[in-house]
Every structure is written in structure tokens, then in C-alpha cells.
């Protein structure tokens, strides 16, 4: 489905919402809840607050629908709102005490995870990444998450953050550089350094396998 | 990281012969994420084999790239049922509101503009009825002073005329000389010194040497953040050509008029028709003049702020003039365009001086005072702004018990006359030539920054992208208080300016020596 078709398919739903059709709000929620939850999850990382933030995003969506003029794709508008609400939540969270004993929901084990030890290492790596993301400015964090984690093209990221594509690429460049330097200082990474050194260019290192 | 455009478009780093550099993490990450070309991969691997620094960093970078890949996992399943239930309350509330809005819009559409004449007729009937009841008991309006500006109470406003479709509220804020007005329908002339409602075709003509400043606003009520201010210069003739849907068209038949339109609301426009030229404006200060009353095809336009669109009505030819610039338009063609020489005076003039006359502000009356008058000058019972000749003057307050207090003034630009304290008997004199050490000024300004910043932060909640630059000119009186503060340059919303000025007026400086001191304080507001 190309962009125009997507807009044409979504518009009637927004129209129904604007007419005051209560069921249309529910349909909007059902249709977009997975997209919204994925964006929120990727911006904030593993967190016990995921469900609350998703709810907050939809409250904002419902209340801001009347200002949605249709000049952007609905998905772009939703992305923008989801990112902004999540960043707002993170900002608030920084000034609140943290509770270490809240169970953190983890992503389903959809990747090839072997032993429990590997699973623990993987979880630790992701947590380390989000610690590194914490050190970025919001602008760089947003661009990195949308482009590198969510896999959106730079053009779409530019529309979401309201900046030129070149600016997005510049932010992405610096975000990657800062994340790599932050992760280089992360003690949880490189624990298997020797093992990986052995892999370098010889065993399962895919880039090296290709001539 | 992903197959992003950033790294893939970069050439791989040249192979280094030694480790004389920091770790090339981005290049290593590109290798780990399989984003390099075959040649790039080969050279990178060669480099790693030779470079101790990059070899030592490689496992960590590889781990980092793996972490990014792993973070792309799907979110855990959420309790959608609970979320749906919670959100249904919000949906219900929102859909009710939207239905109400829709319903209202439908009714408005059906009624069209039918309500306007109905409302005007009802208002006229109410005014007539009230006039019958109270007309004999109200005092007759005072004769207009030769040089005066009043904020007249509403009861003195002429009653609305039932024939009007839409009105332009015109409030005089300053007048020098004589302005004669006439109604399009030939009814009693408008009193230009009062607030009045203008209808299409109503016109004003200024005598030689006269200047008239007035605030305009489409419809009633007319809040401070709407409308515009005009200054009509001597010998001009200005008429209200049309007003509909918030679009005001004024026609300048001869002379010159300066327009200062405050940021207008959506759908509200000002246009000044000069000869065959329409000059349209949004949030701009500009002056339009017809240099030769017999040549309606030659019009001069100067723009001090913002952008105006100039349309030659017979041909539809359009030009855009962006501040600061001035140009002459002959039959719609822009000629002799150049930068504006100096600051274009606003409706109240530069520093509130209108050719030797100075606007003096009387914000309030002292407790118990009944009236004020200037010795050998205008007097009255209302407060507000009025124009006085520059130089020494004596203001008298008359109290209910017959007591009279006098305040000696040296009338200078932008003077505000505070009511005298009951105990004060010594005359208060002001001049404009004092001194105050720069450090003392900086100290007070620095201490006052938080109060101004609060204004900005308050607006920031509504407009997160708000950035603004404001230059405030303030006059420090002989007692160290700010006796006048005004914005001389600003690209900020009016509500920010309205908040900044009272904050600045509350600043207290050390007493200057030798008289009042005027300083300019530039402020830049930007969110981090």
C-alpha cells in the first residue's frame, strides 16, 4: 500500500472520530495500538511503565484528533505524538525516585537465544544500550531510535521530528558516535572479548566470511 | 546498526599502518553491521589486523551492534483489554464534545449570517429602551478638548445603528488638531475623540497640522490582542470601505496613514486601499502615502516590520515588500525600492512624540480626586493618555473636599504621571538627563531576569517552540522606579510582551543623579 492509499484508507476513520463516533475511537486504538506500543517500547526501553505510557499516548491522540489537519500521514502524526509523550514521560521520570523492585516486562524470546546465560547477557546488552541512550540529547535519541531501532527511512524520520533530512543524518551520525563511545565504557560489554577475538575473521563473523 | 544511509554513503577509512589514532568505532560498527562494500570490508579487516587500537575495540563495538540488533525486538504483550476499557471513558467524553462542536457548526452554517442583523436590531432596541429610561438622568458629554485623548465610559458611546451589518470599533487614543468625520448615511457626525462604531462608507478628514491616532478592531468586544492602530496624518482622508468576516478595508483617498497591526487572529486581515493599490498586512507596521492627491496611480509604501502584499487592483499585479524597505509604486509596478531610512515611526510616533507633542499617561487618579487639569491646558475627569506640548507644565488634581494638589512636570517623551501621595507636597520634577553607573543597572537587570523568565516559561507551556527577542526601553525616574517601560523592538507574541512590561516596571534601581535615565534592555528567550 503506497502512501496515498494509506491516507485514503485512514481518513474515513479519523472523519468518523471527528463526527463524534465513539466506536471509531476504539477502531483507531485497535488498528494502531501495536505500532504505538512498539515506538514507545523502543524509545523508552524495557520498563515497567510501558503500558502506562501507551495509555497516555492514546489519551493524547484522542484529545488532539481535532487538531489533526491531515497535512501529515496519520501514521507520521501518531509516531510524532508517541515519541513526544514518551520523551515527556522520561523527562518526568528523571526527576522521580526509581523503584528497583518493579518487575520489568521483557521482550518475547523471539530471537535465537540459547542458554539462560546467553539470555541474561542479551538482556544486559539491551539495558546497557538504553543506559547509553540516556546520555544522548532528546533530539539525537529520537533520531537514533526511529532510524536504527524502528528502521524508518531518514525521510520519514525527518517528517516526524520536523527537521530537514540532512539534519536528521547529522544527528544520527553524532548519536551513533556517542552511543559507541558510551558503550565502549560499559563494563557489561566486552565481557566475552576473548571469545569474540577468536571469532574475528575466522569463524562465525559474517562480514569476514564474505570475500 | 541498521543499513542506514549515513554510514553506507561514507567511504571506508583508509588502512592505517599503525595505531596512531583513536578507535575508529563508526567504521568498526559499519563492518559489524555488514554495511560496508566488499572492498570496504577487506580494507577494514586488513586495518584491524594491523592496528592494535581498533583490534582492542572491535569486540566491544561488535557487542554494541549486537545490542542494537537485539533492542529491535517486539514489545512484550500488554493488557489490551484493560487499556481499551480505560480509554473508552476518554473516547466517550471526547466524542460527546466533538458531537457538540459539529452540531454547533451545522447550526451556524444553517443560520449563516442571519444572526448579525438580528443581534444588531436587538442591541439597538435594548439601547433605545435603556436610553428612554436613563437618558434624562445622564450627564451631557463634555465638549471635546482641543488636544485630548479620552477613554470614555461605554455609556457615552453613540447607540448602535440598526442598519449596520458589521462594525469597526474605532477608539481615539490621541488627537492633535481637528478631524472632521461624516457618516455614509448622512446621520450625525462621529465624535472622533470618543470610541465609536464605524460602518462602511464612514469617513474622516484631517485638517492641516492635525494628527489622529486610533485603535481599530473588527466588531465588539475589542480585546487588546486584536486589531490594529492607525496614525492618520494631516490633510488625509480615510474611509472605511468594507468590513466583513474580520476583513477590514480602509481607503486612503489622500494624505498618509501609518498602520500598526498587532498579530491578527486567524481570518482577520487589514488592508489599506490607496488609490488603486491595496496594501495587505499581517502583523506589520507600515506607512502608505499618496504624494500627489491628483495622481491616484502613484503610492509610496514603507514597511518597518513584517511583510506586506501590494496588489494593483485594476491589473491584479502583486508585489511583496519585506521590512525594512520602502518603495514607490506607479501603476502597480514597484520602483525605487531601497532600504528604509531609519525606523519608521509607529502610530504613536517614535518615543510617543508627535511633531512636538508628547503623549502623557495618567494611569489613575489619586484617592479622593474628582478631576485633573493642566494649567492653561486641557482638563477632565477621566484618566488615560493625552498629548501635551514638550516642556514644563503643571498638573492640578482637584479633590472632593475642594483641596487642590499641584504637580510640576517637565513633559518629555513617554512620561507617566503617577497620582501624588496624600502626604507629598513637594512638586515632583522630572528631566531626562541623569546618569546611573552601568554596573548598578546590570545588577538590577540581572536580579530581575527570573521574573521575566517566568513570563517566557509560562508561554512555553502553550508553545513549546517559542523563541522570542524583545528590546525594552525603560526610563528610570529620579526615585529609582521605572516610570516608563515600552517595547521598542520585538518578535514575540503580545501576551509575552504584556507579561514582560509589568515585570520590568516592578524593577527598582538606585536613584540616578541629575534626573531620569533611559536604558535599553535586550532580552532573548529560547528554550534549551
XYZ file of C-alpha atoms in Angstrom:
739
model
C 0.000 0.000 0.000
C 1.565 3.281 -1.009
C 1.356 6.485 0.995
C -1.644 7.929 -0.789
C -3.610 4.747 -0.420
C -2.741 4.648 3.281
C -4.045 8.188 3.785
C -7.164 7.416 1.805
C -7.765 4.279 3.883
C -7.280 6.038 7.200
C -9.094 9.265 6.557
C -12.632 7.886 6.930
C -11.722 6.562 10.370
C -10.446 9.953 11.520
C -13.504 11.509 9.941
C -15.759 9.201 11.943
C -13.891 10.138 15.117
C -14.320 13.830 14.342
C -18.031 13.247 13.810
C -18.141 12.062 17.403
C -18.464 8.350 16.650
C -17.338 6.654 19.837
C -16.691 3.312 18.135
C -14.282 4.960 15.715
C -12.011 5.803 18.639
C -11.948 2.137 19.579
C -11.173 1.144 15.988
C -8.358 3.662 15.915
C -6.942 2.163 19.098
C -7.189 -1.409 17.794
C -5.604 -0.532 14.491
C -2.660 1.410 15.834
C -2.007 0.003 19.299
C 0.790 -2.307 18.153
C 2.586 0.458 16.249
C 2.288 2.831 19.171
C 3.426 0.283 21.741
C 6.432 -0.633 19.605
C 7.524 3.011 19.244
C 7.074 3.661 22.947
C 8.953 0.472 23.822
C 11.857 1.369 21.575
C 12.109 4.938 22.770
C 11.998 4.088 26.469
C 13.499 0.593 26.507
C 12.459 -2.210 28.851
C 10.364 -0.513 31.507
C 7.545 -1.249 33.883
C 5.848 1.934 32.683
C 5.319 0.768 29.105
C 1.587 0.160 29.467
C 1.013 3.473 31.247
C 2.831 5.407 28.568
C 0.931 3.665 25.762
C -2.275 4.628 27.516
C -1.063 8.205 27.869
C -0.240 8.351 24.163
C -3.766 7.295 23.237
C -5.291 9.815 25.629
C -3.264 12.477 23.817
C -4.286 11.045 20.450
C -7.983 11.173 21.358
C -7.759 14.706 22.686
C -5.639 16.067 19.838
C -7.535 14.451 16.970
C -9.500 17.618 16.331
C -6.233 19.440 15.632
C -5.142 16.741 13.159
C -5.476 18.512 9.833
C -4.492 15.643 7.602
C -1.450 17.518 6.307
C 0.759 14.672 7.526
C 0.106 10.963 7.260
C -1.823 9.695 10.261
C 0.998 7.247 11.000
C 3.563 10.077 10.976
C 1.368 12.120 13.274
C 0.929 9.133 15.617
C 4.669 8.467 15.615
C 5.364 12.077 16.487
C 2.852 12.062 19.300
C 4.088 8.725 20.658
C 7.705 9.901 20.653
C 6.856 13.208 22.311
C 4.697 11.663 25.011
C 7.367 9.056 25.759
C 10.098 11.681 25.960
C 7.869 13.715 28.263
C 7.449 10.653 30.432
C 11.207 10.048 30.502
C 11.780 13.680 31.447
C 9.374 13.366 34.340
C 10.846 10.016 35.345
C 14.296 11.542 35.678
C 13.075 13.795 38.442
C 11.277 10.975 40.290
C 12.822 8.361 42.564
C 13.144 4.966 40.912
C 11.854 1.751 42.354
C 14.212 -1.103 41.716
C 11.762 -3.836 42.696
C 9.175 -3.202 39.982
C 9.105 -6.212 37.675
C 10.203 -5.183 34.204
C 8.416 -6.918 31.355
C 10.816 -8.299 28.859
C 10.502 -8.723 25.167
C 9.347 -12.146 23.992
C 12.173 -14.510 23.217
C 11.792 -14.194 19.515
C 15.485 -14.170 18.793
C 17.654 -17.192 18.806
C 18.567 -17.304 22.435
C 20.259 -20.418 23.586
C 21.153 -20.926 27.208
C 19.828 -18.888 30.126
C 23.309 -17.380 30.360
C 23.090 -16.095 26.791
C 19.629 -14.743 27.525
C 20.957 -12.879 30.554
C 23.848 -11.480 28.523
C 21.453 -10.321 25.873
C 19.181 -8.586 28.378
C 22.210 -6.900 29.882
C 23.371 -5.706 26.470
C 19.985 -4.102 25.772
C 19.965 -2.448 29.187
C 23.484 -1.135 28.500
C 22.266 0.301 25.204
C 19.451 2.177 26.940
C 21.876 3.452 29.559
C 23.924 4.821 26.666
C 20.774 6.319 25.123
C 20.185 8.141 28.402
C 23.371 10.112 27.786
C 22.123 11.460 24.436
C 20.113 14.611 23.946
C 16.444 14.015 23.186
C 16.848 15.049 19.566
C 19.645 12.591 18.925
C 17.937 9.857 20.887
C 14.721 10.255 18.895
C 16.503 10.097 15.559
C 18.578 7.081 16.604
C 15.564 5.175 17.883
C 13.386 5.901 14.872
C 16.088 5.195 12.317
C 18.274 2.486 13.799
C 15.809 0.654 16.035
C 12.486 1.268 14.339
C 14.066 1.097 10.890
C 12.285 4.123 9.445
C 13.903 5.824 6.448
C 15.582 9.164 7.117
C 12.898 10.986 5.116
C 10.129 9.716 7.347
C 12.158 10.429 10.470
C 12.598 13.975 9.178
C 8.823 14.354 8.872
C 8.254 13.022 12.361
C 10.807 15.227 14.077
C 10.077 18.216 11.839
C 13.657 18.731 10.677
C 15.385 18.539 7.294
C 16.728 15.155 6.204
C 20.288 16.464 6.352
C 19.807 17.476 9.968
C 18.425 14.035 10.733
C 21.506 12.435 9.192
C 23.824 14.710 11.124
C 22.036 13.893 14.371
C 22.195 10.216 13.524
C 25.921 10.409 12.862
C 26.618 12.023 16.220
C 24.143 9.781 18.027
C 25.886 6.652 16.744
C 29.284 8.031 17.630
C 28.214 8.934 21.153
C 26.486 5.609 21.709
C 29.555 3.687 20.608
C 31.790 5.707 22.920
C 29.348 5.287 25.804
C 29.115 1.552 25.180
C 32.911 1.334 24.970
C 32.979 2.411 28.596
C 30.256 -0.055 29.553
C 31.660 -2.842 31.708
C 28.899 -5.289 30.770
C 30.033 -5.259 27.166
C 33.252 -6.852 26.047
C 32.959 -9.461 28.789
C 33.252 -12.039 26.108
C 36.082 -10.192 24.419
C 38.393 -13.139 24.126
C 35.685 -15.287 22.657
C 34.894 -12.659 20.046
C 38.531 -12.074 19.297
C 38.755 -15.690 18.364
C 35.819 -15.227 16.039
C 37.374 -12.302 14.245
C 37.563 -13.081 10.564
C 37.836 -16.779 11.171
C 34.673 -18.421 12.429
C 31.118 -17.051 12.512
C 31.990 -13.451 11.713
C 29.679 -12.916 8.766
C 31.352 -9.816 7.310
C 34.624 -11.664 7.344
C 33.154 -14.707 5.702
C 32.373 -12.817 2.596
C 35.370 -12.457 0.357
C 23.381 -0.538 13.401
C 20.887 -0.680 10.537
C 21.532 -0.382 6.883
C 21.287 3.394 7.316
C 22.259 5.880 4.727
C 24.802 7.586 6.924
C 27.473 5.011 7.130
C 26.824 3.275 3.839
C 27.445 6.521 1.980
C 30.747 7.086 3.707
C 33.867 5.618 2.209
C 35.630 3.116 4.420
C 38.563 4.567 6.315
C 41.954 4.210 4.677
C 44.067 1.378 6.017
C 46.389 2.595 8.726
C 49.795 1.245 9.151
C 49.807 1.671 12.864
C 47.589 2.526 15.785
C 48.391 6.261 15.826
C 44.685 7.247 16.164
C 41.702 6.698 18.404
C 39.482 3.691 17.765
C 37.535 4.040 14.521
C 34.296 2.993 16.144
C 31.899 4.139 13.423
C 33.834 2.267 10.761
C 34.062 -0.786 13.006
C 30.302 -0.563 13.643
C 29.672 -0.356 9.898
C 31.740 -3.508 9.480
C 29.922 -5.302 12.315
C 26.521 -4.279 10.933
C 27.528 -5.542 7.498
C 27.061 -2.152 5.908
C 30.349 -1.938 4.000
C 31.057 -2.854 0.426
C 33.202 -5.872 -0.315
C 36.264 -3.672 -0.818
C 35.467 -1.740 2.352
C 35.218 -4.922 4.382
C 38.532 -6.161 3.030
C 40.328 -2.939 3.867
C 38.746 -2.680 7.294
C 39.775 -6.231 8.181
C 43.275 -5.518 6.979
C 43.292 -2.433 9.160
C 42.090 -4.326 12.228
C 44.792 -6.922 11.713
C 47.454 -4.203 11.768
C 46.004 -1.673 14.209
C 46.224 -2.505 17.897
C 43.784 0.241 18.939
C 40.998 -0.865 16.609
C 41.639 -4.554 17.301
C 41.233 -3.946 21.012
C 37.976 -2.030 20.389
C 36.454 -4.456 17.899
C 34.814 -6.870 20.400
C 33.094 -4.037 22.237
C 31.826 -2.429 19.040
C 30.580 -5.779 17.865
C 28.761 -6.235 21.142
C 27.263 -2.753 20.847
C 25.969 -3.506 17.362
C 24.555 -6.758 18.656
C 22.801 -4.837 21.459
C 21.179 -2.532 18.904
C 20.026 -5.543 16.879
C 18.590 -7.169 19.982
C 16.827 -3.971 21.042
C 14.781 -4.208 17.850
C 12.698 -6.924 19.416
C 8.944 -6.596 19.674
C 7.495 -5.135 22.869
C 6.043 -7.514 25.438
C 2.295 -8.143 25.146
C 0.253 -5.591 27.072
C -3.098 -5.865 28.776
C -5.036 -4.510 25.794
C -8.408 -5.224 27.373
C -7.638 -3.079 30.397
C -6.260 -0.316 28.193
C -9.324 -0.371 25.976
C -11.626 -0.131 28.956
C -9.705 2.784 30.451
C -9.542 4.618 27.156
C -13.234 4.131 26.447
C -14.017 6.749 29.116
C -11.805 9.274 27.350
C -13.328 8.315 23.990
C -16.834 8.831 25.350
C -16.015 12.262 26.743
C -14.181 13.344 23.592
C -16.830 12.073 21.182
C -19.517 13.963 23.136
C -17.559 17.180 22.820
C -16.936 16.611 19.130
C -20.625 15.951 18.533
C -21.471 19.231 20.276
C -18.979 21.113 18.136
C -20.335 19.511 14.959
C -23.886 20.362 15.959
C -22.950 23.986 16.605
C -21.146 24.223 13.267
C -24.186 22.848 11.466
C -26.457 25.409 13.097
C -24.091 28.226 12.291
C -23.989 27.074 8.705
C -27.750 26.945 8.508
C -28.209 30.333 10.065
C -25.408 31.858 8.020
C -25.024 35.483 8.853
C -28.678 35.892 9.632
C -27.860 36.359 13.305
C -25.840 39.559 12.721
C -28.736 41.856 11.712
C -30.926 40.164 14.313
C -28.319 40.837 17.011
C -27.854 44.433 15.865
C -31.606 45.085 15.885
C -31.893 43.572 19.362
C -28.907 45.621 20.583
C -30.397 48.786 19.116
C -33.760 48.070 20.705
C -32.092 47.450 24.061
C -30.021 50.629 23.742
C -33.130 52.640 22.821
C -35.061 51.242 25.758
C -32.202 51.930 28.161
C -31.860 55.412 26.695
C -35.550 56.110 27.372
C -35.133 55.001 30.973
C -31.815 56.628 31.734
C -31.393 59.248 29.037
C -32.638 62.198 31.119
C -30.529 61.364 34.135
C -27.133 61.002 32.386
C -24.868 63.996 32.185
C -24.363 65.529 28.773
C -20.998 64.608 27.267
C -18.266 67.154 27.817
C -17.105 69.272 24.940
C -14.018 67.741 23.387
C -10.778 69.357 24.430
C -8.740 70.879 21.609
C -5.945 68.408 22.327
C -7.120 65.388 24.115
C -7.471 61.687 24.286
C -10.044 60.002 26.427
C -11.047 56.587 27.437
C -14.699 57.324 27.615
C -17.085 55.194 29.562
C -19.329 52.961 27.462
C -22.468 54.965 28.214
C -21.146 57.839 26.117
C -20.770 55.701 23.031
C -23.363 56.504 20.390
C -26.080 53.877 20.152
C -25.643 51.199 17.541
C -27.475 51.848 14.303
C -29.765 49.112 13.129
C -28.628 49.420 9.508
C -25.087 48.215 10.234
C -24.096 44.771 9.105
C -20.725 44.760 10.804
C -18.931 47.475 12.670
C -15.408 48.649 13.096
C -14.736 49.828 16.615
C -12.597 52.968 16.474
C -11.085 54.245 19.715
C -9.201 57.502 19.540
C -6.052 57.385 21.589
C -4.564 60.709 20.604
C -5.595 63.692 18.567
C -3.835 66.901 17.652
C -5.800 69.500 15.728
C -9.162 68.818 14.175
C -10.613 65.821 12.467
C -13.992 66.067 10.794
C -15.988 62.943 10.237
C -19.105 62.078 8.371
C -21.420 59.148 8.254
C -22.075 57.484 4.945
C -25.828 57.685 5.559
C -25.688 61.399 6.372
C -26.595 60.950 10.055
C -24.899 62.900 12.855
C -21.123 63.050 12.510
C -18.930 60.769 14.561
C -17.166 62.314 17.519
C -13.575 61.379 16.710
C -12.430 61.887 20.285
C -14.652 59.058 21.518
C -14.894 55.382 20.936
C -17.305 54.885 18.096
C -18.679 52.262 15.817
C -17.955 52.807 12.160
C -19.911 51.341 9.306
C -18.994 51.006 5.676
C -18.616 54.374 3.988
C -17.964 56.391 7.160
C -15.011 58.707 6.644
C -12.666 61.078 8.443
C -10.840 64.122 7.097
C -7.953 65.792 8.840
C -7.206 69.491 8.756
C -3.758 70.855 8.086
C -1.500 70.294 11.104
C -3.765 67.579 12.531
C -2.730 64.085 13.544
C -5.118 61.412 14.671
C -4.228 58.115 16.310
C -6.869 55.457 16.800
C -7.187 51.799 17.627
C -9.270 49.743 15.269
C -10.950 46.453 15.821
C -13.436 44.488 13.808
C -16.571 44.119 15.909
C -17.159 44.226 19.640
C -15.781 43.447 22.156
C -12.314 44.514 21.151
C -9.675 42.838 23.325
C -6.128 44.193 23.491
C -4.659 41.366 21.450
C -6.721 42.150 18.383
C -6.981 44.810 15.769
C -4.552 47.496 14.816
C -3.610 51.097 15.341
C -3.566 53.781 12.688
C -1.999 57.186 12.593
C -3.598 59.421 10.042
C -1.542 62.401 9.026
C -2.582 65.940 8.235
C -4.639 66.567 5.154
C -5.610 62.910 4.803
C -8.977 61.482 4.016
C -9.630 57.985 5.249
C -12.802 55.963 4.858
C -13.959 52.521 5.894
C -14.513 50.828 2.563
C -15.700 47.461 3.730
C -15.742 45.145 6.683
C -16.808 41.557 6.543
C -15.691 38.380 8.240
C -12.941 40.206 10.111
C -11.503 41.612 6.890
C -11.189 45.385 7.220
C -10.546 47.537 4.171
C -9.686 51.169 4.754
C -9.487 53.544 1.853
C -6.930 56.344 1.818
C -8.001 58.946 -0.729
C -5.256 61.419 0.016
C -2.512 62.015 2.533
C -0.678 59.385 4.528
C -1.529 56.768 7.106
C 0.687 54.562 9.220
C -0.779 51.230 10.227
C 0.425 49.084 13.075
C -1.469 45.832 13.086
C -0.962 43.703 16.143
C -0.665 39.987 15.355
C -4.055 39.274 13.964
C -6.117 36.248 14.617
C -6.751 33.624 12.010
C -9.036 35.042 9.387
C -8.556 38.681 10.458
C -6.950 40.967 7.885
C -6.236 44.618 7.389
C -5.926 46.182 4.004
C -5.307 49.801 3.198
C -6.524 50.828 -0.234
C -4.565 53.781 -1.512
C -5.573 54.958 -4.931
C -5.765 51.818 -6.995
C -3.412 49.924 -4.724
C -4.354 47.519 -1.954
C -1.741 47.052 0.739
C -2.440 43.971 2.793
C -0.882 43.246 6.076
C -0.418 40.624 8.724
C 1.286 41.713 11.929
C 3.155 44.574 10.345
C 3.957 48.226 10.768
C 3.779 50.130 7.530
C 3.023 53.545 6.151
C 1.183 54.267 2.952
C 1.084 57.729 1.446
C -0.221 59.344 -1.701
C 2.346 62.005 -2.571
C 0.115 63.775 -5.082
C -3.612 63.910 -4.383
C -4.321 64.240 -8.113
C -2.328 61.155 -9.074
C -4.015 58.063 -7.695
C -1.585 55.779 -9.501
C 1.493 56.770 -7.504
C 1.691 55.488 -3.957
C 4.608 55.300 -1.538
C 4.825 52.350 0.847
C 7.322 51.909 3.683
C 7.435 48.758 5.792
C 9.117 48.794 9.200
C 8.114 45.360 10.370
C 6.917 42.178 8.744
C 5.733 41.773 5.195
C 3.025 43.460 3.183
C 1.441 42.374 -0.034
C 0.731 45.150 -2.509
C -1.907 44.490 -5.139
C -2.655 46.775 -8.057
C -6.408 46.325 -8.207
C -7.061 47.071 -11.896
C -4.468 44.575 -13.133
C -4.139 42.237 -10.143
C -0.354 42.676 -10.240
C 1.185 41.676 -6.936
C 4.339 42.736 -5.167
C 5.653 41.809 -1.777
C 7.622 44.284 0.284
C 9.544 42.939 3.215
C 10.760 45.110 6.089
C 12.767 47.257 6.365
C 12.125 48.682 2.945
C 10.392 51.476 1.119
C 9.294 51.745 -2.469
C 7.227 53.808 -4.829
C 4.512 52.080 -6.800
C 3.457 53.565 -10.121
C 0.506 51.796 -11.749
C 1.234 48.761 -9.616
C 4.890 48.479 -10.639
C 7.449 48.647 -7.857
C 10.011 51.385 -8.390
C 12.834 52.878 -6.448
C 12.918 50.121 -3.872
C 15.505 50.663 -1.159
C 16.188 50.019 2.467
C 14.088 52.015 4.864
C 15.954 55.050 6.134
C 15.880 54.688 9.895
C 12.981 53.476 11.967
C 9.516 54.147 10.624
C 7.539 55.923 13.282
C 4.660 53.932 14.708
C 1.172 55.336 15.152
C 2.171 56.873 18.445
C 5.362 58.156 16.915
C 8.867 57.280 17.807
C 9.112 57.695 21.558
C 5.488 58.860 21.556
C 6.412 62.248 20.159
C 4.114 63.590 17.511
C 5.654 66.672 15.963
C 6.427 68.420 19.218
C 3.505 66.895 21.105
C 4.137 64.246 23.692
C 1.835 61.513 24.940
C 1.492 61.709 28.706
C -0.062 58.815 30.546
C -2.307 59.320 33.566
C -2.807 55.743 34.763
C -5.051 56.532 37.727
C -6.413 59.300 39.894
C -5.267 59.866 43.471
C -7.671 58.688 46.148
C -10.489 61.170 46.577
C -9.645 63.178 43.455
C -12.510 64.312 41.285
C -10.762 65.799 38.329
C -7.494 66.939 36.887
C -6.488 69.843 34.734
C -3.364 71.308 33.313
C -2.698 74.933 33.975
C -3.609 76.698 30.702
C -4.268 73.351 29.108
C -6.710 70.513 28.845
C -8.535 69.056 31.789
C -11.090 66.401 32.531
C -12.329 63.740 34.811
C -11.031 60.666 33.073
C -7.620 59.124 33.181
C -5.697 57.804 30.219
C -3.221 59.233 27.772
C -3.223 62.739 26.447
C -0.994 64.857 24.333
C 0.903 67.836 25.722
C 3.471 70.188 24.322
C 7.034 69.389 25.366
C 8.383 71.495 28.202
C 7.320 72.499 31.712
C 3.696 72.026 32.741
C 1.663 71.987 35.929
C -0.927 69.345 36.593
C -3.623 70.022 39.182
C -5.688 67.376 40.931
C -8.949 68.617 42.488
C -10.232 66.587 45.420
C -13.785 66.138 46.639
C -13.093 68.352 49.683
C -12.007 71.216 47.463
C -8.301 70.638 48.109
C -6.038 71.126 45.104
C -2.659 69.456 44.647
C -0.210 70.548 42.011
C 2.487 68.509 40.334
C 5.186 70.315 38.392
C 6.304 68.346 35.366
C 8.850 68.662 32.675
C 6.976 66.997 29.854
C 9.268 64.667 27.991
C 8.694 61.722 25.745
C 6.763 58.852 27.279
C 6.027 60.479 30.627
C 3.737 58.704 33.059
C 2.180 60.823 35.766
C 1.508 58.861 38.912
C -1.087 60.279 41.291
C 0.581 62.189 44.140
C 0.710 60.654 47.590
C -1.530 62.444 50.076
C 1.444 63.461 52.180
C 3.568 64.667 49.334
C 3.532 68.398 48.997
C 6.823 68.987 47.206
C 6.443 69.121 43.456
C 7.756 66.218 41.542
C 10.069 67.273 38.778
C 11.487 65.123 36.085
C 14.070 65.774 33.451
C 15.703 63.435 31.031
C 19.413 63.916 31.603
C 20.538 61.862 34.609
C 23.282 59.286 35.000
C 23.441 55.900 36.654
C 26.515 53.608 36.745
C 26.325 50.784 34.231
C 27.117 48.209 36.951
C 24.164 49.379 39.033
C 21.863 48.920 36.042
C 23.295 45.479 35.246
C 22.839 44.389 38.845
C 19.137 45.259 38.892
C 18.558 43.764 35.444
C 20.284 40.506 36.458
C 18.200 40.321 39.614
C 15.050 40.930 37.561
C 15.719 38.241 34.993
C 13.842 35.462 36.876
C 10.610 37.475 36.908
C 10.851 37.973 33.149
C 11.857 34.382 32.552
C 8.709 33.236 34.326
C 6.684 35.064 31.665
C 8.505 33.116 28.990
C 8.261 29.777 30.754
C 4.552 30.283 31.248
C 4.074 30.833 27.484
C 6.394 27.962 26.720
C 3.853 25.538 28.128
C 1.434 26.506 25.365
C 4.007 26.969 22.633
C 6.941 24.620 23.210
C 8.854 26.012 20.215
C 8.533 29.631 21.318
C 11.616 31.751 20.830
C 11.494 35.490 21.116
C 13.574 38.620 21.189
C 12.355 41.695 22.966
C 14.053 45.046 23.436
C 12.610 47.023 26.332
C 13.329 50.703 26.728
C 12.811 51.807 30.279
C 13.036 55.154 31.912
C 14.386 55.177 35.445
C 12.839 58.034 37.377
C 14.657 60.199 39.904
C 13.499 57.909 42.740
C 14.866 54.776 41.044
C 11.485 53.415 39.987
C 10.736 52.591 36.378
C 8.364 55.362 35.379
C 8.036 54.232 31.809
C 8.762 50.979 30.045
C 7.972 50.167 26.469
C 8.914 47.574 23.920
C 10.932 49.137 21.149
C 11.504 46.028 19.113
C 10.003 42.620 19.406
C 9.285 39.459 17.502
C 7.348 37.982 20.364
C 3.657 37.230 20.885
C 1.664 40.037 22.541
C 0.855 38.005 25.635
C 4.586 37.657 26.336
C 5.053 41.400 25.915
C 2.066 42.082 28.148
C 3.709 39.985 30.840
C 7.236 41.348 30.412
C 6.294 45.020 30.748
C 4.688 44.836 34.230
C 7.612 42.675 35.393
C 10.083 45.286 34.171
C 8.085 48.122 35.701
C 8.482 46.481 39.104
C 12.279 46.757 38.975
C 13.833 49.175 41.472
C 17.092 50.910 40.577
C 19.333 53.116 42.685
C 18.384 56.769 42.415
C 20.071 58.285 39.358
C 21.899 61.549 39.711
C 20.819 64.556 37.736
C 17.473 63.237 36.520
C 15.842 60.251 34.899
C 17.868 57.773 32.867
C 16.695 55.826 29.842
C 18.199 52.421 29.145
C 17.546 49.717 26.585
C 17.472 46.101 27.723
C 17.568 43.456 25.001
C 16.185 40.059 26.033
C 16.374 36.833 24.098
C 14.174 33.925 25.063
C 14.955 30.443 23.820
C 14.282 27.008 25.220
C 17.302 24.844 25.797
